[in-house]
C-alpha atoms as a PDB file:
ATOM      1  CA  THR A   1       0.000   0.000   0.000  1.00  0.00           C
ATOM      2  CA  VAL A   2       1.291   3.432  -0.981  1.00  0.00           C
ATOM      3  CA  PRO A   3       0.774   5.647   2.081  1.00  0.00           C
ATOM      4  CA  PRO A   4      -0.595   9.193   1.946  1.00  0.00           C
ATOM      5  CA  ASN A   5       1.825  12.101   2.228  1.00  0.00           C
ATOM      6  CA  SER A   6       0.457  12.828   5.703  1.00  0.00           C
ATOM      7  CA  SER A   7       1.907   9.493   6.878  1.00  0.00           C
ATOM      8  CA  VAL A   8       5.150   9.396   4.840  1.00  0.00           C
ATOM      9  CA  ALA A   9       6.332  12.632   3.217  1.00  0.00           C
ATOM     10  CA  PHE A  10       8.130  11.450   0.069  1.00  0.00           C
ATOM     11  CA  GLU A  11       9.685  14.238  -1.992  1.00  0.00           C
ATOM     12  CA  ALA A  12       8.463  14.899  -5.531  1.00  0.00           C
ATOM     13  CA  GLY A  13      10.469  12.766  -7.932  1.00  0.00           C
ATOM     14  CA  THR A  14      11.052   9.948  -5.449  1.00  0.00           C
ATOM     15  CA  GLN A  15      11.378   6.616  -7.275  1.00  0.00           C
ATOM     16  CA  ILE A  16      10.772   3.236  -5.676  1.00  0.00           C
ATOM     17  CA  ASP A  17      11.838   0.175  -7.675  1.00  0.00           C
ATOM     18  CA  VAL A  18      10.092  -3.137  -6.945  1.00  0.00           C
ATOM     19  CA  ILE A  19      10.886  -6.654  -8.198  1.00  0.00           C
ATOM     20  CA  GLN A  20       8.711  -9.689  -7.577  1.00  0.00           C
ATOM     21  CA  GLY A  21      11.205 -12.210  -6.222  1.00  0.00           C
ATOM     22  CA  GLY A  22       8.825 -15.079  -5.573  1.00  0.00           C
ATOM     23  CA  ALA A  23       5.733 -16.679  -7.031  1.00  0.00           C
ATOM     24  CA  GLY A  24       3.266 -14.593  -4.988  1.00  0.00           C
ATOM     25  CA  LYS A  25       1.541 -11.771  -6.869  1.00  0.00           C
ATOM     26  CA  VAL A  26       2.709  -8.221  -6.062  1.00  0.00           C
ATOM     27  CA  THR A  27      -0.161  -5.737  -6.251  1.00  0.00           C
ATOM     28  CA  PHE A  28       0.083  -1.997  -5.576  1.00  0.00           C
ATOM     29  CA  ALA A  29      -2.721  -0.520  -3.483  1.00  0.00           C
ATOM     30  CA  GLN A  30      -3.637   3.117  -2.975  1.00  0.00           C
ATOM     31  CA  GLY A  31      -3.688   4.428   0.580  1.00  0.00           C
ATOM     32  CA  SER A  32      -6.317   6.926   1.691  1.00  0.00           C
ATOM     33  CA  GLY A  33      -6.364   9.830  -0.784  1.00  0.00           C
ATOM     34  CA  VAL A  34      -3.560   8.358  -2.919  1.00  0.00           C
ATOM     35  CA  THR A  35      -3.796   8.017  -6.706  1.00  0.00           C
ATOM     36  CA  ILE A  36      -1.649   5.587  -8.705  1.00  0.00           C
ATOM     37  CA  ASN A  37      -1.626   6.232 -12.452  1.00  0.00           C
ATOM     38  CA  SER A  38      -0.563   3.372 -14.728  1.00  0.00           C
ATOM     39  CA  TYR A  39      -1.056   2.023 -18.234  1.00  0.00           C
ATOM     40  CA  THR A  40      -4.618   0.696 -18.558  1.00  0.00           C
ATOM     41  CA  SER A  41      -4.893   1.095 -14.759  1.00  0.00           C
ATOM     42  CA  TYR A  42      -2.868  -2.105 -14.225  1.00  0.00           C
ATOM     43  CA  LYS A  43      -1.552  -2.310 -10.669  1.00  0.00           C
ATOM     44  CA  ALA A  44       0.166  -5.724 -10.385  1.00  0.00           C
ATOM     45  CA  LEU A  45       3.533  -7.077 -11.503  1.00  0.00           C
ATOM     46  CA  ALA A  46       3.348  -9.651 -14.302  1.00  0.00           C
ATOM     47  CA  GLY A  47       5.060 -12.488 -12.423  1.00  0.00           C
ATOM     48  CA  GLN A  48       8.256 -13.718 -10.822  1.00  0.00           C
ATOM     49  CA  TYR A  49      11.237 -11.465 -11.632  1.00  0.00           C
ATOM     50  CA  ALA A  50       8.997  -8.787 -13.188  1.00  0.00           C
ATOM     51  CA  GLY A  51       9.733  -5.253 -12.067  1.00  0.00           C
ATOM     52  CA  GLY A  52       8.064  -1.899 -11.703  1.00  0.00           C
ATOM     53  CA  THR A  53       8.834   1.627 -10.563  1.00  0.00           C
ATOM     54  CA  LEU A  54       6.644   3.995  -8.564  1.00  0.00           C
ATOM     55  CA  ILE A  55       7.416   7.668  -9.227  1.00  0.00           C
ATOM     56  CA  GLN A  56       6.092  10.459  -6.987  1.00  0.00           C
ATOM     57  CA  THR A  57       4.711  13.255  -9.179  1.00  0.00           C
ATOM     58  CA  ASP A  58       4.710  16.973  -8.383  1.00  0.00           C
ATOM     59  CA  THR A  59       1.159  16.542  -7.077  1.00  0.00           C
ATOM     60  CA  ILE A  60       0.984  15.372  -3.462  1.00  0.00           C
ATOM     61  CA  ASP A  61      -0.401  11.821  -3.139  1.00  0.00           C
ATOM     62  CA  THR A  62      -0.157  11.115  -6.883  1.00  0.00           C
ATOM     63  CA  TRP A  63       2.202   8.448  -8.185  1.00  0.00           C
ATOM     64  CA  ASP A  64       2.969   7.044 -11.624  1.00  0.00           C
ATOM     65  CA  LEU A  65       3.569   3.284 -11.909  1.00  0.00           C
ATOM     66  CA  ALA A  66       5.558   1.907 -14.844  1.00  0.00           C
ATOM     67  CA  GLY A  67       6.914  -1.542 -15.561  1.00  0.00           C
ATOM     68  CA  ASN A  68       5.931  -5.066 -16.491  1.00  0.00           C
ATOM     69  CA  LEU A  69       2.312  -4.836 -15.299  1.00  0.00           C
ATOM     70  CA  ILE A  70      -0.895  -6.839 -15.544  1.00  0.00           C
ATOM     71  CA  ALA A  71      -4.474  -6.320 -14.358  1.00  0.00           C
END
């Protein structure tokens, strides 16, 4: 879960890289008031060894998610 800025104050431009190391599905969830923008609104990594990057935008509580994603 991506926390709201009121809980964790990430700076604009912060990047968080994530890799799915095991077989369990990695899904990104939006905390209260948080928006995650991604291609076709996909919010899960495609499988083991797939990766993704969360990027904090200039707008508080808005993140962009890019990578090897699925629904």
